[in-house]
Amino acid sequence: MKQALISCLLPLALSVHPVLADTHAGFPIQTTPDTGGEGTVNQFDTNAYSLPQGNLSMTKRLDFSVGNSFFRNPWVEAPASTDARDGLGPLFNTNSCQGCHIKDGRGHPPAANEPPVSLFLRLAVPADPKQDAATLRMHGFKPAPVYGSQLQTAALPAAKPEADLVIEWQPVRETMSDGKVVELRQPIYRIENPNYGPLPDDLLISPRVAPQMIGMGLLEAIPIPDLESLADPDDSDNNGISGKLNRVWDVATQQTLPGRFGWKAAEPDVHQQSMGAFAGDMGLTSSIKPTTDCTPEQQCERFADGGTPEVSDKVAHFVTFYARSLAVPARRNLSSESVQQGARLFNETGCAGCHTPRHQTGHVANRPDLSDQTIWPYTDLLLHDMGPALADGRNEFLADGREWRTPPLWGIGLTKTVNPQAGFLHDGRARTLEEAILWHGGEAQPAADRYRQMPESGRNALIDFLNSL
C-alpha cells in the first residue's frame, strides 16, 4: 500500500543541502543520471526522444531502424506501388504515426486555422451496464452511433471527414500566495459540420493529445505485483490518494488484464496500443484490430483496402519493437542546488505519492536491454481522480470520468526541445509545467495547493527539478 504522505506533517524544506540523500520525506530521490537504466542515452536536442535503447545490440538496432521507417513514413491510399504502406483511411486523423507523436514526443492542440492532427476526440454515449455488458467488457465504453469511438477529421479525397473540431480558449486566472497571477487557458470543444447525420444528444467526448513515446518497453516490464502493491483503491491508509489499476480487455489472450498505456490506462501492452492507433488514427487494420472505427453507415467498404490485414504481422512486429525500444534521455543538472531543492519539494508536497519515482523491471524474454533495470519514470501507472476541472465525463473500463493514469515524467524537461508547440496534460491545455501543476485537482489538490503556498524561490526550484528530468 502507499506510504502515508509525510509531507502533511513536514514544513516545506527551502534550505539547500550540498549533498542529496537517497530518500526524503519517505520517497526515494534520484541521484544517478541513468533515468532509463543501462539503456539511458545522452542526447538532449530535438532528437532526444528518437534514439534506441543505449544497450540494444547491433542486430536489434536494425529491427529498430525498420520499425522507425514504418513509424515515420506516411501511409497512402490503396492501391499503391508502396503496397507495404497502403490502405490509409478512408477516414483518419493523420497519415503517419509521427504525425501525432511529433519526433516521438508529445502532440499539441491546433493553432488557429490549423487542423487538429495531434489532438483528437474520443467519443462515446452512456451505456447500460446490463444491456451493454459485452461491449463494455471488450471496449470499456459504448461507441457513439454512426460516429464510433473517435472523431476522424480527415478523409481520402473521395470521402468526407466525419466533422470539424473547433477549440475555443477561455482564460482562467490563478493567484499564488505571494500575489503572482498565472493565466491558464481552458479549452471549449465543439464539433461542427457533421457529415454523417446529426450527432447524438448524449454524446460524450474526451480530448486526447499524443503522449511521448520514450521508455514504453521499460514501463511494460514493470511486474504487475509491483503496480498492485502501489494501488490503494479504498484509501485504506487515509492519505487522500486512492490509485487503482485499470482492468482492460487483452485481445491477444482474450482475457481481462491490468491496463498501463494510454491516458486512462486502457491498453494492456505496447503492441495492442500501437495497433489500436493504426486502426483509430489511420484507418488501418491489423491481425488484432481487424476492423477500424468506420461504422456501417459510413460505407467504408466502398474504398479499396490495402490487404487483409493492411498492417501485416511483420510490419506490426517492427513497429511494436520500435515503440518498445525508444530510449530515455539522462537526467541533467543533478548537482544544481535549485534542482536538489526541487527534488525535496517534489517529495514533500506529495507529488511522489502518485508520480512514483523509482521502479525495477522484471525479466523480459529476448530483451536483456529491458530486463532487470532500475528506472526512474515518476509514475505509478494507476488511475487517480484529478478533479472536476480535468474531468471528461467518459468512462473507460474501470476509469471513471474524473480519473486519469499518472503520466510518466521522465524526459519532461526536454518536451519543448523536441516539439516547441507541445502541451502538457491529456489535452495539451497547459503551455508550461507550472500551468500543468495548477490544473491538478481531486487527489492532487493538496499538492497543488502546497505549490501555490510556496514562495517564488520554492516554485522555481520545483520547476527546475522537473526540467532536469
XYZ file of C-alpha atoms in Angstrom:
469
model
C 0.000 0.000 0.000
C 1.132 3.580 -0.495
C 3.128 5.156 2.258
C 1.347 7.922 4.134
C 2.372 11.320 2.865
C 4.805 12.555 5.433
C 4.512 15.907 3.662
C 1.341 16.574 5.644
C 3.462 16.719 8.795
C 6.591 18.383 7.479
C 7.186 22.053 6.730
C 8.415 22.884 3.258
C 12.187 22.497 3.272
C 13.528 25.528 1.474
C 17.114 25.322 2.673
C 19.747 23.872 0.348
C 21.974 20.993 1.356
C 25.185 20.262 -0.539
C 24.626 16.512 -0.695
C 21.335 14.947 -1.752
C 20.228 11.913 0.261
C 18.822 8.792 -1.412
C 15.441 9.325 0.266
C 13.487 12.290 1.519
C 10.035 12.598 3.106
C 9.584 8.851 2.748
C 10.215 8.695 -1.009
C 13.375 7.900 -2.997
C 15.380 10.688 -4.591
C 17.240 10.051 -7.833
C 20.986 10.527 -7.529
C 22.000 8.948 -10.841
C 21.529 10.420 -14.326
C 20.610 6.965 -15.681
C 16.843 7.502 -15.655
C 16.194 4.638 -18.075
C 18.635 2.183 -16.534
C 21.545 0.897 -18.580
C 19.831 1.934 -21.812
C 19.789 5.642 -20.910
C 21.096 7.923 -23.676
C 22.921 11.241 -23.519
C 21.391 13.309 -26.286
C 19.357 16.393 -25.469
C 18.499 18.026 -28.792
C 15.425 17.816 -30.983
C 16.071 14.080 -31.500
C 16.330 13.319 -27.783
C 13.261 11.033 -27.827
C 14.107 9.199 -31.053
C 17.087 7.057 -30.072
C 17.207 3.291 -29.463
C 17.976 1.865 -26.050
C 21.661 2.531 -25.447
C 22.259 -1.118 -24.537
C 20.444 -2.520 -27.590
C 22.517 -4.982 -29.630
C 23.584 -4.086 -33.176
C 21.321 -6.725 -34.728
C 18.324 -5.405 -32.807
C 19.206 -1.867 -33.900
C 18.445 -2.979 -37.460
C 14.952 -4.020 -36.346
C 14.629 -0.634 -34.639
C 15.519 1.157 -37.884
C 12.967 -0.826 -39.880
C 10.278 -0.066 -37.322
C 11.311 3.570 -37.379
C 10.712 3.758 -41.136
C 7.144 2.469 -40.809
C 6.553 4.794 -37.862
C 7.799 7.909 -39.628
C 6.800 7.486 -43.261
C 3.271 8.310 -44.432
C 0.755 5.635 -45.325
C -1.106 6.126 -48.591
C -4.404 5.323 -50.253
C -4.760 1.848 -51.764
C -3.928 0.582 -54.301
C -0.396 1.937 -54.481
C 3.025 0.813 -55.613
C 4.181 1.103 -51.992
C 1.950 -1.824 -51.059
C 3.612 -2.280 -47.662
C 2.211 1.097 -46.604
C -1.108 1.414 -48.402
C -4.688 1.184 -47.141
C -4.923 4.563 -45.414
C -8.409 5.588 -44.324
C -10.869 6.275 -45.829
C -11.465 8.138 -42.538
C -8.459 9.056 -40.421
C -6.779 11.689 -38.251
C -3.276 11.548 -39.669
C -1.340 9.542 -42.258
C 1.648 8.594 -40.105
C 2.458 7.704 -36.503
C 4.930 10.582 -36.492
C 2.123 12.930 -37.474
C 0.716 12.632 -33.936
C 3.818 11.719 -31.934
C 5.967 14.539 -33.272
C 9.579 13.348 -33.224
C 8.347 10.644 -30.817
C 7.269 13.364 -28.393
C 4.032 14.992 -27.321
C 1.469 16.427 -29.663
C -0.290 19.747 -29.231
C -3.673 21.378 -29.671
C -4.055 23.004 -33.085
C -3.189 26.647 -33.533
C -5.712 28.963 -35.165
C -6.654 27.702 -38.647
C -4.522 24.566 -38.157
C -6.035 21.075 -38.500
C -6.119 19.066 -35.232
C -3.541 16.462 -36.278
C -2.022 15.500 -32.919
C -5.148 16.066 -30.823
C -8.392 14.164 -31.360
C -11.646 13.413 -29.580
C -12.634 10.035 -28.209
C -16.394 9.525 -28.479
C -18.947 7.525 -26.516
C -22.527 7.547 -25.311
C -23.845 6.478 -21.887
C -24.046 2.704 -21.549
C -26.454 0.385 -19.757
C -24.324 -1.914 -17.554
C -26.613 -4.894 -18.230
C -27.704 -4.356 -21.803
C -24.238 -3.286 -22.980
C -22.232 -5.699 -20.816
C -20.436 -7.408 -23.714
C -19.458 -4.087 -25.311
C -18.204 -2.716 -22.008
C -16.177 -5.844 -21.307
C -14.344 -5.657 -24.644
C -14.194 -1.909 -25.301
C -14.642 -0.305 -21.904
C -17.259 2.125 -23.222
C -20.165 2.285 -25.684
C -19.178 3.845 -29.035
C -21.376 6.583 -30.441
C -23.926 5.537 -33.082
C -22.651 6.240 -36.627
C -19.552 8.145 -35.430
C -17.897 5.330 -33.459
C -15.234 5.756 -30.809
C -13.106 8.532 -32.289
C -13.782 11.650 -34.339
C -11.926 11.417 -37.666
C -11.350 14.912 -39.017
C -9.611 13.862 -42.269
C -10.570 11.618 -45.183
C -9.459 10.412 -48.584
C -10.356 12.738 -51.488
C -13.446 10.716 -52.423
C -14.719 10.551 -48.825
C -15.895 13.112 -46.325
C -14.334 13.566 -42.877
C -16.693 12.925 -40.003
C -16.737 16.549 -38.863
C -14.636 19.551 -37.934
C -13.177 20.006 -34.455
C -13.169 23.577 -33.166
C -11.469 24.693 -29.944
C -12.031 27.954 -28.121
C -9.894 29.048 -25.195
C -11.183 30.756 -22.091
C -8.728 32.417 -19.682
C -8.582 31.184 -16.088
C -6.506 33.121 -13.576
C -4.765 31.593 -10.585
C -3.188 33.684 -7.820
C -0.253 32.410 -5.785
C 0.085 33.160 -2.080
C 2.638 35.871 -2.840
C 0.274 37.609 -5.264
C 1.717 36.328 -8.540
C -1.036 35.764 -11.111
C -0.784 32.871 -13.587
C -3.144 32.838 -16.551
C -4.305 29.378 -17.537
C -6.437 28.523 -20.549
C -9.480 26.270 -20.507
C -10.462 24.579 -23.778
C -14.051 24.532 -25.016
C -14.604 21.888 -27.707
C -17.190 21.990 -30.474
C -17.914 19.513 -33.250
C -19.136 21.306 -36.362
C -20.277 20.294 -39.849
C -21.021 16.623 -39.173
C -21.132 14.786 -42.491
C -22.869 11.562 -41.435
C -26.027 12.830 -39.806
C -26.722 14.537 -36.502
C -24.542 13.841 -33.507
C -26.165 12.068 -30.539
C -27.678 14.402 -27.978
C -25.956 12.439 -25.200
C -22.538 12.357 -26.890
C -19.550 12.122 -24.528
C -16.216 13.476 -25.736
C -12.712 13.071 -24.390
C -9.872 15.126 -25.909
C -6.538 13.353 -26.162
C -3.175 14.716 -27.259
C -0.493 12.274 -28.382
C 1.885 11.404 -25.490
C 5.646 10.999 -25.685
C 6.920 7.551 -26.661
C 10.103 7.097 -24.632
C 10.594 4.182 -22.239
C 7.436 2.279 -23.144
C 9.186 -1.076 -23.169
C 10.568 -0.390 -19.704
C 7.138 0.571 -18.375
C 5.726 -2.627 -19.855
C 8.428 -4.585 -17.999
C 7.409 -3.397 -14.512
C 5.937 -6.501 -12.822
C 2.196 -6.384 -12.208
C 2.576 -7.278 -8.488
C 4.691 -4.143 -8.060
C 1.915 -1.993 -9.502
C -0.693 -3.810 -7.438
C 1.317 -3.061 -4.293
C 1.023 0.663 -5.034
C -2.744 0.543 -5.565
C -4.990 1.670 -2.738
C -8.464 1.993 -4.280
C -10.217 2.444 -0.930
C -7.549 4.767 0.512
C -7.129 2.403 3.427
C -4.112 4.342 4.695
C -6.121 7.604 4.743
C -3.520 9.648 2.883
C -6.008 11.037 0.349
C -4.582 9.003 -2.550
C -6.667 6.117 -3.861
C -4.920 4.955 -7.020
C -6.218 1.868 -8.769
C -5.225 -0.322 -11.684
C -7.473 -0.273 -14.700
C -8.651 -3.715 -15.852
C -8.922 -3.931 -19.627
C -9.560 -6.414 -22.414
C -6.467 -8.069 -23.899
C -7.283 -9.030 -27.490
C -4.404 -11.477 -27.924
C -5.179 -13.566 -24.834
C -8.930 -12.899 -24.766
C -8.926 -12.052 -21.086
C -9.055 -9.073 -18.761
C -5.632 -7.814 -17.671
C -4.248 -4.719 -15.935
C -4.007 -1.695 -18.207
C -0.963 0.534 -18.226
C -0.883 2.533 -21.506
C -2.983 5.411 -22.785
C -4.304 8.420 -20.886
C -6.764 6.216 -18.994
C -4.552 3.100 -18.925
C -6.976 1.355 -21.296
C -4.356 -0.741 -23.135
C -2.516 -3.696 -21.567
C 0.655 -3.604 -23.658
C 2.603 -1.699 -26.291
C 1.506 -3.948 -29.169
C -2.219 -3.510 -28.621
C -1.734 0.215 -28.010
C 0.143 0.545 -31.321
C -2.345 -1.456 -33.357
C -5.211 0.464 -31.797
C -3.588 3.683 -33.010
C -3.264 2.264 -36.529
C -6.975 1.413 -36.537
C -8.316 4.564 -34.908
C -5.893 7.225 -36.114
C -5.153 5.983 -39.646
C -7.939 3.573 -40.560
C -5.570 0.602 -40.928
C -6.417 -2.963 -39.942
C -4.105 -5.487 -38.265
C -4.423 -9.045 -37.003
C -5.530 -7.993 -33.517
C -7.535 -4.994 -34.772
C -9.250 -6.402 -37.894
C -11.730 -3.512 -38.068
C -11.287 0.242 -37.994
C -13.528 2.901 -36.465
C -15.691 3.060 -39.604
C -19.317 2.158 -38.955
C -21.757 0.523 -41.404
C -23.493 3.844 -42.003
C -20.238 5.318 -43.337
C -19.861 2.612 -46.019
C -16.080 2.478 -45.897
C -16.117 -0.864 -47.729
C -16.662 1.150 -50.931
C -12.985 2.031 -50.881
C -10.078 -0.208 -51.827
C -8.205 -1.735 -48.897
C -4.518 -2.399 -48.522
C -4.843 -6.133 -47.950
C -6.000 -8.304 -45.094
C -4.677 -7.108 -42.784
C -3.348 -3.788 -44.024
C -0.631 -3.703 -41.358
C 0.997 -7.084 -41.888
C 2.155 -9.092 -38.884
C 5.741 -8.455 -39.977
C 5.264 -4.693 -40.103
C 3.319 -4.781 -36.833
C 6.248 -6.581 -35.197
C 8.751 -3.959 -36.342
C 6.584 -1.016 -35.266
C 5.947 -2.555 -31.836
C 9.641 -3.294 -31.426
C 10.423 0.313 -32.267
C 7.867 1.620 -29.777
C 9.234 -0.651 -27.047
C 12.833 0.350 -27.706
C 12.862 4.158 -27.623
C 15.400 5.193 -25.011
C 15.002 7.598 -22.115
C 17.348 10.615 -22.001
C 19.597 11.065 -18.996
C 18.878 13.452 -16.111
C 20.614 16.789 -16.264
C 21.868 19.298 -13.682
C 21.694 16.891 -10.748
C 24.331 18.900 -8.873
C 22.376 22.153 -9.157
C 21.337 23.430 -5.711
C 17.973 24.532 -7.104
C 17.339 21.122 -8.685
C 18.224 19.394 -5.408
C 15.892 21.694 -3.510
C 13.156 20.990 -6.063
C 13.647 17.239 -5.658
C 12.963 17.536 -1.931
C 9.933 19.757 -2.541
C 8.609 17.256 -5.077
C 8.509 14.655 -2.316
C 7.329 16.969 0.470
C 4.389 18.398 -1.464
C 3.091 14.893 -2.191
C 3.870 14.751 -5.933
C 5.769 11.491 -5.405
C 2.624 9.928 -3.929
C 1.368 9.338 -7.484
C 4.450 10.080 -9.584
C 6.324 7.144 -8.019
C 9.991 7.913 -8.715
C 11.639 4.508 -8.942
C 10.782 1.047 -10.295
C 12.599 -2.187 -11.065
C 11.807 -4.015 -14.285
C 11.424 -7.789 -14.389
C 12.780 -10.314 -16.862
C 11.713 -9.782 -20.487
C 12.275 -12.721 -22.851
C 14.830 -11.924 -25.568
C 15.176 -8.330 -24.322
C 18.142 -8.083 -21.947
C 18.159 -4.329 -22.584
C 14.790 -4.055 -20.815
C 15.329 -6.708 -18.145
C 16.288 -6.129 -14.521
C 16.722 -2.375 -14.884
C 16.421 0.237 -12.145
C 14.403 3.014 -13.770
C 13.052 6.423 -12.702
C 9.830 7.058 -14.649
C 7.954 9.023 -11.959
C 4.634 7.225 -12.393
C 2.629 4.504 -10.673
C 0.634 3.778 -13.893
C -2.504 3.909 -11.736
C -5.784 5.772 -12.171
C -6.388 8.801 -9.956
C -9.246 11.241 -9.535
C -7.922 14.519 -10.916
C -10.937 16.629 -10.021
C -13.723 18.315 -11.987
C -11.567 20.780 -13.951
C -9.807 17.970 -15.842
C -12.786 15.581 -15.988
C -14.069 14.380 -19.365
C -17.150 12.528 -18.054
C -16.331 9.482 -20.209
C -15.737 6.103 -18.562
C -13.200 3.654 -19.974
C -13.218 0.200 -18.364
C -12.713 0.942 -14.634
C -11.671 4.551 -15.219
C -14.473 6.978 -14.499
C -14.937 10.427 -15.978
C -12.641 12.111 -13.430
C -9.824 9.556 -13.434
C -6.595 9.605 -15.441
C -3.468 7.469 -15.411
C -0.441 9.108 -13.814
C 1.721 10.070 -16.807
C 5.465 9.360 -16.601
C 7.576 12.458 -16.031
C 10.905 11.157 -17.315
C 12.186 13.304 -20.148
C 9.579 16.017 -19.468
C 12.204 18.755 -19.309
C 13.003 18.174 -22.995
C 9.392 18.351 -24.151
C 9.657 21.775 -25.763
C 13.098 21.000 -27.191
C 11.605 18.103 -29.137
C 8.370 19.900 -30.087
C 8.223 23.635 -29.265
C 4.415 23.587 -29.652
C 3.888 20.654 -27.283
C 1.357 20.959 -24.489
C 1.049 19.218 -21.127
C -1.821 17.211 -19.585
C -4.132 14.882 -21.507
C -5.403 17.597 -23.844
C -2.316 19.790 -24.081
C -4.062 22.749 -22.438
C -1.088 23.542 -20.205
C 1.593 25.508 -22.030
C 4.044 25.278 -19.138
C 4.806 22.907 -16.296
C 3.507 25.478 -13.829
C 0.162 25.589 -15.620
C 0.011 21.796 -15.519
C 0.568 21.764 -11.752
C -2.131 24.365 -11.171
C -4.733 22.326 -13.090
C -4.283 19.404 -10.671
C -7.359 18.704 -8.547
C -9.029 15.776 -6.824
C -6.434 13.595 -5.150
C -3.713 16.001 -6.304
C -5.427 19.120 -4.931
C -3.393 19.204 -1.668
C -0.117 19.012 -3.614
C -1.227 21.783 -5.978
C -2.277 23.919 -3.004
C 1.122 23.441 -1.381
C 2.703 24.648 -4.607
C 0.506 27.772 -4.501
C 1.684 28.442 -0.937
C 5.393 28.223 -1.743
C 7.496 31.330 -2.058
C 8.662 32.060 -5.598
C 12.073 30.542 -4.890
C 10.454 27.235 -3.959
C 8.203 27.203 -7.015
C 11.175 27.925 -9.252
C 13.163 25.130 -7.628
C 10.364 22.592 -8.195
C 10.135 23.619 -11.863
C 13.938 23.368 -12.161
C 13.714 19.829 -10.818
C 11.039 18.877 -13.348
C 13.081 20.415 -16.149
C 16.048 18.263 -15.090
C 14.094 15.030 -15.615
